[in-house]
XYZ file of C-alpha atoms in Angstrom:
449
model
C 32.812 46.269 12.789
C 32.386 43.355 10.379
C 30.934 43.914 6.942
C 28.411 41.424 5.530
C 29.505 39.746 2.329
C 26.095 38.222 1.485
C 25.429 40.459 -1.511
C 22.781 39.437 -4.090
C 25.530 38.569 -6.595
C 27.413 36.337 -4.146
C 24.176 34.665 -2.993
C 23.255 33.946 -6.590
C 26.715 32.489 -7.225
C 26.467 30.280 -4.133
C 23.060 29.047 -5.243
C 24.411 28.338 -8.722
C 27.353 26.391 -7.299
C 25.019 24.450 -5.022
C 22.831 23.492 -7.987
C 25.895 22.239 -9.856
C 26.756 20.073 -6.867
C 23.205 18.757 -6.830
C 23.444 17.873 -10.527
C 26.514 15.817 -9.738
C 24.672 14.055 -6.932
C 21.783 13.016 -9.197
C 21.087 9.308 -8.872
C 20.446 6.818 -11.624
C 18.850 3.408 -11.590
C 21.881 1.871 -9.883
C 22.556 3.723 -6.647
C 26.131 4.690 -5.790
C 27.671 2.959 -2.844
C 26.990 5.020 0.286
C 29.893 6.252 2.365
C 28.328 4.561 5.383
C 26.600 1.209 5.750
C 23.261 0.453 7.348
C 24.553 -1.521 10.316
C 22.433 -4.580 11.105
C 19.996 -3.314 8.468
C 18.374 -1.210 11.182
C 16.950 1.387 8.790
C 15.760 -1.313 6.386
C 13.855 -3.034 9.204
C 12.246 0.240 10.315
C 11.044 0.869 6.763
C 9.671 -2.682 6.675
C 7.610 -1.809 9.755
C 6.469 1.368 8.005
C 4.953 -0.772 5.268
C 3.250 -3.136 7.714
C 1.853 -0.376 9.916
C 0.380 1.521 6.960
C -2.114 -1.238 6.002
C -2.287 -3.750 8.877
C -5.075 -1.889 10.764
C -7.322 -2.305 7.726
C -6.702 -6.046 7.565
C -7.515 -6.306 11.250
C -10.804 -4.491 10.627
C -11.576 -6.990 7.867
C -10.870 -9.842 10.268
C -13.261 -8.309 12.808
C -16.154 -7.867 10.356
C -17.905 -11.052 11.537
C -17.610 -9.974 15.154
C -18.929 -6.485 14.457
C -21.810 -7.643 12.232
C -22.909 -10.755 14.144
C -22.214 -9.606 17.712
C -21.860 -5.857 18.194
C -24.537 -4.821 15.663
C -26.757 -7.878 16.079
C -29.063 -6.300 18.663
C -32.829 -5.740 18.828
C -32.209 -2.127 17.771
C -30.014 -2.720 14.716
C -30.591 -6.358 13.663
C -31.517 -6.486 9.976
C -30.862 -2.788 9.469
C -29.174 -1.486 6.336
C -25.945 -0.610 8.108
C -25.702 -4.000 9.838
C -26.243 -6.013 6.637
C -23.929 -3.787 4.574
C -21.336 -2.923 7.193
C -18.491 -4.593 5.256
C -19.367 -2.624 2.109
C -19.726 0.670 4.007
C -16.432 0.247 5.863
C -14.670 -0.612 2.571
C -15.979 2.554 0.894
C -14.975 4.719 3.878
C -11.474 3.238 4.033
C -10.712 3.370 0.312
C -12.144 6.843 -0.229
C -10.453 8.358 2.824
C -7.099 6.651 2.184
C -7.041 7.973 -1.387
C -8.188 11.464 -0.410
C -5.510 11.817 2.259
C -2.847 10.552 -0.142
C -3.860 13.381 -2.483
C -3.879 15.807 0.441
C -0.338 14.778 1.355
C 0.655 15.194 -2.283
C -0.567 18.773 -2.691
C -0.001 19.985 0.865
C 3.755 19.636 0.625
C 5.340 22.408 2.652
C 9.029 23.204 2.666
C 11.709 20.975 4.034
C 10.647 17.921 6.052
C 7.015 18.285 6.917
C 6.225 14.923 5.325
C 8.709 13.148 7.559
C 7.402 15.042 10.581
C 3.930 13.692 9.791
C 5.036 10.083 10.249
C 5.158 9.966 14.091
C 2.086 12.199 14.346
C 0.087 9.833 12.110
C 1.275 6.790 14.030
C 0.401 8.050 17.492
C -3.085 9.270 16.501
C -3.702 5.968 14.703
C -2.713 4.105 17.867
C -5.157 6.218 19.891
C -7.997 5.477 17.429
C -7.248 1.741 17.685
C -7.285 2.048 21.481
C -10.803 3.488 21.232
C -11.736 0.555 18.987
C -10.530 -1.890 21.644
C -12.639 -0.100 24.271
C -15.719 -0.197 22.010
C -15.181 -3.925 21.475
C -15.196 -4.582 25.227
C -18.099 -2.316 26.183
C -21.658 -3.637 26.276
C -23.498 -1.842 23.454
C -26.873 -3.544 23.062
C -28.782 -0.404 24.001
C -26.809 2.009 21.802
C -25.837 0.001 18.706
C -26.873 2.898 16.413
C -24.359 5.169 18.105
C -21.823 2.335 18.023
C -22.109 2.159 14.229
C -21.427 5.898 13.971
C -18.417 5.576 16.299
C -17.042 2.671 14.261
C -17.370 4.662 11.024
C -15.576 7.631 12.590
C -12.744 5.402 13.821
C -12.394 3.778 10.380
C -12.375 7.228 8.784
C -9.745 8.565 11.181
C -7.527 5.484 10.890
C -7.724 5.507 7.084
C -6.932 9.242 6.960
C -3.879 8.880 9.160
C -2.631 5.771 7.373
C -3.050 7.487 3.993
C -0.823 10.325 5.181
C 1.566 7.873 6.802
C 2.005 5.645 3.715
C 2.750 8.472 1.280
C 5.021 10.162 3.836
C 6.960 6.907 4.273
C 7.434 6.620 0.491
C 8.520 10.279 0.504
C 11.085 9.565 3.228
C 12.445 6.548 1.340
C 13.380 8.746 -1.651
C 16.478 10.024 0.127
C 17.826 6.482 0.615
C 18.981 3.793 -1.860
C 16.344 2.004 -3.928
C 15.940 -1.029 -1.708
C 14.424 1.092 1.066
C 11.420 1.898 -1.108
C 11.161 -1.830 -1.810
C 11.341 -2.564 1.919
C 8.158 -0.545 2.516
C 6.325 -2.609 -0.097
C 7.717 -5.833 1.382
C 6.207 -4.842 4.733
C 2.980 -3.745 3.030
C 2.602 -7.119 1.292
C 3.708 -9.098 4.356
C 0.820 -7.541 6.297
C -1.546 -8.993 3.680
C 0.092 -12.414 3.953
C -0.209 -12.308 7.734
C -3.891 -11.381 7.416
C -4.484 -14.315 5.062
C -2.800 -16.782 7.422
C -4.868 -15.414 10.303
C -8.054 -16.016 8.304
C -7.039 -19.602 7.485
C -6.173 -20.358 11.123
C -9.429 -18.741 12.224
C -11.318 -21.007 9.797
C -9.546 -24.124 11.092
C -10.073 -23.433 14.779
C -13.382 -22.573 16.384
C -12.659 -19.565 18.587
C -14.956 -17.011 20.176
C -15.409 -14.069 17.769
C -15.094 -11.459 20.500
C -11.812 -12.823 21.864
C -10.292 -13.093 18.388
C -11.296 -9.555 17.390
C -10.025 -7.996 20.620
C -6.757 -9.959 20.383
C -6.103 -8.741 16.834
C -6.988 -5.152 17.746
C -4.379 -5.341 20.511
C -1.806 -6.824 18.091
C -2.433 -3.992 15.615
C -2.176 -1.434 18.414
C 1.142 -2.969 19.490
C 2.490 -2.914 15.926
C 1.712 0.796 15.609
C 3.482 1.534 18.902
C 6.543 -0.536 17.905
C 6.742 1.355 14.603
C 6.380 4.666 16.453
C 9.290 3.800 18.756
C 11.346 2.447 15.847
C 10.904 5.735 13.974
C 12.782 7.584 16.718
C 15.610 5.070 16.576
C 16.502 6.171 13.025
C 18.675 9.156 14.081
C 20.887 6.678 15.952
C 22.051 5.356 12.578
C 24.964 7.245 11.021
C 23.850 5.895 7.647
C 20.412 7.497 8.026
C 21.833 10.803 9.292
C 24.290 10.904 6.392
C 21.530 10.653 3.773
C 19.281 12.972 5.750
C 21.965 15.684 5.864
C 22.627 15.398 2.120
C 18.922 15.697 1.370
C 18.557 18.693 3.687
C 21.401 20.490 1.948
C 19.939 19.746 -1.473
C 16.483 20.961 -0.514
C 17.821 24.131 1.087
C 19.922 24.880 -2.004
C 16.819 24.599 -4.197
C 14.378 26.223 -1.815
C 12.054 28.779 -3.341
C 9.855 31.232 -1.550
C 6.496 29.708 -2.408
C 4.030 27.598 -0.493
C 1.399 27.050 -3.184
C 0.235 23.813 -4.758
C 3.110 24.038 -7.221
C 5.819 24.253 -4.584
C 6.872 20.788 -5.755
C 7.689 20.436 -9.487
C 4.980 17.857 -10.221
C 4.390 18.833 -13.844
C 8.069 18.498 -14.746
C 8.194 15.152 -12.995
C 5.040 13.913 -14.718
C 6.272 15.066 -18.099
C 9.360 12.903 -17.806
C 7.986 9.910 -15.945
C 4.317 9.608 -16.929
C 4.801 6.125 -18.495
C 6.181 4.876 -15.188
C 3.262 6.230 -13.144
C 0.791 4.930 -15.704
C 2.286 1.432 -15.467
C 2.121 1.477 -11.654
C -1.531 2.485 -11.842
C -2.287 -0.086 -14.537
C -0.603 -2.931 -12.668
C -2.535 -2.208 -9.477
C -5.782 -1.568 -11.355
C -5.742 -4.853 -13.278
C -4.565 -6.851 -10.263
C -7.143 -5.509 -7.808
C -10.017 -5.547 -10.316
C -9.443 -9.260 -10.933
C -8.629 -10.221 -7.338
C -10.670 -8.332 -4.771
C -14.036 -10.021 -5.344
C -13.918 -11.445 -8.868
C -11.260 -14.093 -8.297
C -12.863 -15.142 -5.019
C -15.904 -16.274 -7.002
C -13.944 -18.425 -9.448
C -15.168 -21.963 -8.836
C -13.344 -25.242 -8.938
C -13.789 -27.246 -12.141
C -16.397 -29.868 -11.245
C -14.684 -32.650 -13.169
C -11.469 -32.266 -11.142
C -12.871 -31.987 -7.625
C -11.697 -35.495 -6.744
C -8.295 -35.306 -8.436
C -7.225 -31.750 -7.530
C -4.749 -31.551 -4.679
C -6.766 -28.914 -2.776
C -10.212 -29.850 -1.349
C -13.168 -27.775 -2.442
C -13.531 -26.338 1.078
C -10.102 -24.686 0.841
C -10.118 -23.941 -2.889
C -10.706 -20.181 -2.650
C -8.608 -19.743 0.502
C -5.514 -21.310 -1.084
C -5.728 -20.796 -4.865
C -7.008 -17.236 -4.511
C -6.236 -15.560 -1.177
C -3.068 -17.315 0.007
C -1.625 -17.470 -3.519
C -2.263 -13.752 -4.055
C -0.733 -12.499 -0.812
C 2.174 -14.962 -0.834
C 3.226 -14.280 -4.430
C 2.877 -10.488 -4.067
C 5.131 -10.738 -1.004
C 7.665 -12.926 -2.824
C 7.697 -10.539 -5.791
C 8.405 -7.543 -3.554
C 11.025 -9.555 -1.656
C 12.768 -10.477 -4.925
C 13.122 -6.798 -5.822
C 15.263 -6.289 -2.712
C 17.911 -8.658 -4.014
C 17.643 -8.222 -7.797
C 17.358 -4.893 -9.594
C 16.528 -6.426 -12.957
C 14.979 -6.089 -15.461
C 15.838 -2.498 -16.322
C 13.304 0.309 -16.321
C 12.471 0.163 -20.033
C 11.910 -3.582 -19.947
C 9.796 -3.339 -16.802
C 7.561 -0.757 -18.507
C 7.053 -2.962 -21.563
C 6.503 -6.129 -19.535
C 4.127 -4.325 -17.125
C 1.911 -3.205 -19.993
C 1.903 -6.668 -21.536
C 1.275 -8.365 -18.196
C -1.691 -6.066 -17.406
C -3.415 -6.863 -20.700
C -2.846 -10.611 -20.390
C -4.063 -10.646 -16.777
C -7.492 -9.294 -17.697
C -7.771 -11.572 -20.732
C -6.832 -14.634 -18.686
C -9.236 -14.140 -15.771
C -12.168 -13.332 -18.068
C -12.094 -16.913 -19.368
C -11.665 -18.616 -15.989
C -14.497 -20.506 -14.298
C -16.153 -17.432 -12.738
C -19.781 -18.049 -11.676
C -20.380 -20.767 -14.304
C -24.130 -20.898 -13.609
C -24.569 -17.171 -14.285
C -22.449 -16.742 -17.428
C -24.349 -16.220 -20.646
C -22.122 -16.199 -23.720
C -18.507 -16.034 -22.590
C -17.010 -19.539 -22.653
C -14.845 -20.998 -19.892
C -11.570 -21.622 -21.726
C -9.433 -22.199 -18.599
C -10.917 -25.551 -17.619
C -7.955 -26.917 -15.676
C -7.424 -25.983 -12.025
C -3.663 -26.474 -12.189
C -3.424 -24.100 -15.165
C -5.518 -21.480 -13.376
C -3.485 -21.807 -10.167
C -0.104 -21.694 -11.950
C -0.910 -18.643 -14.085
C -2.432 -16.888 -11.071
C 0.803 -17.536 -9.154
C 2.939 -16.093 -11.963
C 0.792 -12.999 -12.631
C 0.606 -11.962 -8.975
C 4.315 -12.609 -8.474
C 5.105 -10.357 -11.447
C 2.794 -7.664 -10.061
C 4.724 -7.578 -6.790
C 8.072 -7.556 -8.593
C 7.217 -4.932 -11.233
C 5.397 -2.532 -8.906
C 8.205 -2.689 -6.373
C 10.832 -2.036 -9.052
C 8.879 0.808 -10.639
C 8.248 2.532 -7.319
C 11.939 2.390 -6.485
C 13.124 3.407 -9.980
C 11.133 6.649 -10.159
C 12.791 8.750 -7.433
C 16.208 7.341 -8.311
C 16.314 8.301 -11.974
C 15.546 11.974 -11.536
C 17.573 14.959 -10.422
C 18.062 15.241 -6.705
C 15.692 18.165 -6.285
C 12.850 16.209 -7.990
C 13.229 12.968 -6.042
C 10.610 13.684 -3.399
C 7.798 14.784 -5.732
C 8.579 11.683 -7.809
C 8.184 9.515 -4.699
C 4.884 11.158 -3.737
C 3.554 10.595 -7.255
C 4.469 6.906 -7.107
C 2.580 6.591 -3.806
C -0.436 8.281 -5.377
C -0.286 6.048 -8.480
C -0.094 2.949 -6.282
C -3.056 3.880 -4.065
C -5.146 5.302 -6.921
C -4.669 2.112 -8.945
C -5.552 -0.068 -5.947
C -8.740 1.866 -5.149
C -9.865 2.074 -8.785
C -9.272 -1.642 -9.289
C -11.057 -2.582 -6.068
C -14.149 -0.589 -7.014
C -14.059 -1.599 -10.688
C -14.103 -5.303 -9.739
C -17.879 -5.079 -9.302
C -18.213 -3.715 -12.828
C -15.844 -6.403 -14.069
C -18.031 -9.120 -12.537
C -21.163 -7.679 -14.129
C -19.565 -7.451 -17.571
C -18.369 -11.072 -17.493
C -21.843 -12.290 -16.525
C -23.787 -10.137 -19.014
C -21.597 -10.407 -22.114
């Protein structure tokens, strides 16, 4: 009969030895070369799709606003009603609030082992089903039940935002076990979705197409993207590179596993204590960028004296100098972070703080609603200056945010990498939502001061 050797003393010694191994595996800003390579960049491409799938449904809903307001809700029952006139505002509040709430939920409801990664396919498939319902609602004749249609649309937006909030933070969580560029790849996909949305809007403005056909087409495209990402997720175990990092992370988490399932299962306070400047800078970058972009920058007018000489016609001024410039430069900034890991963390923190302050100061003195301003002068009276500085500031936002979100989980001990990643996802979304909502206050302050 065999005798068990798993005494408390030997178990403690094994745990202690495992923790020493984990200390040796701790990653710094520059990742060690993996023992295996990501062949054909398969894993990198899947993480790119993660980023696209996490936000693309929202952009498609924005594209369909005209169709929903002017066609689906423009009926004898709901025409002129509060929810028809303010549908864009209502849908924005539902999406932002739900996305942020579910990011927090995913942060605090962090069970042992790999529940966050298990939530990725679940979120994708339910999101695909909700988009399928949206396609059906777009096709159905709804003139006699437009009130119920509005409620159904709100529920679908709520469900899609909830699932995508869980999906985005879970994807950032999953990227923590891989080298830094995989966190950047998610943000590259996230920003590319915005660029694609912007190009769709410009094409839609150039070509007169039936609203219903356009909306249904884009719903189908979004549905297809979610399904492709869902299938791609299950291709990850085929990569030896992915399995190698997954096995290391499993061993590390098992070695540090504790018998608790409370809110403090993950060491958030220790992580915050060490990295609070990094999370603050991520929040500040997103807050200042979204507060100046979302609606404020879209109301910056062309300088009247340069309308004939400026390269962009007045008709396309906002579309190109604001929307296309924003999404393109954010994408290029995130893309740059894949190839270059500079500047270092300390310099990024300093430059992020400086850039955030200068961004607000710059846009305050641009030509925003010149007929409504009272006392604040318009100091930026050259369209080329405004366009150039806007290009630089948004490019730096994409670069700095991408670097900061990849630095955080890589500079901490192995057992703290995943809470660090979840906190970066929260800082990113919280900053975006706060900035988006604060933009209305920002507009009011500029006009009243």
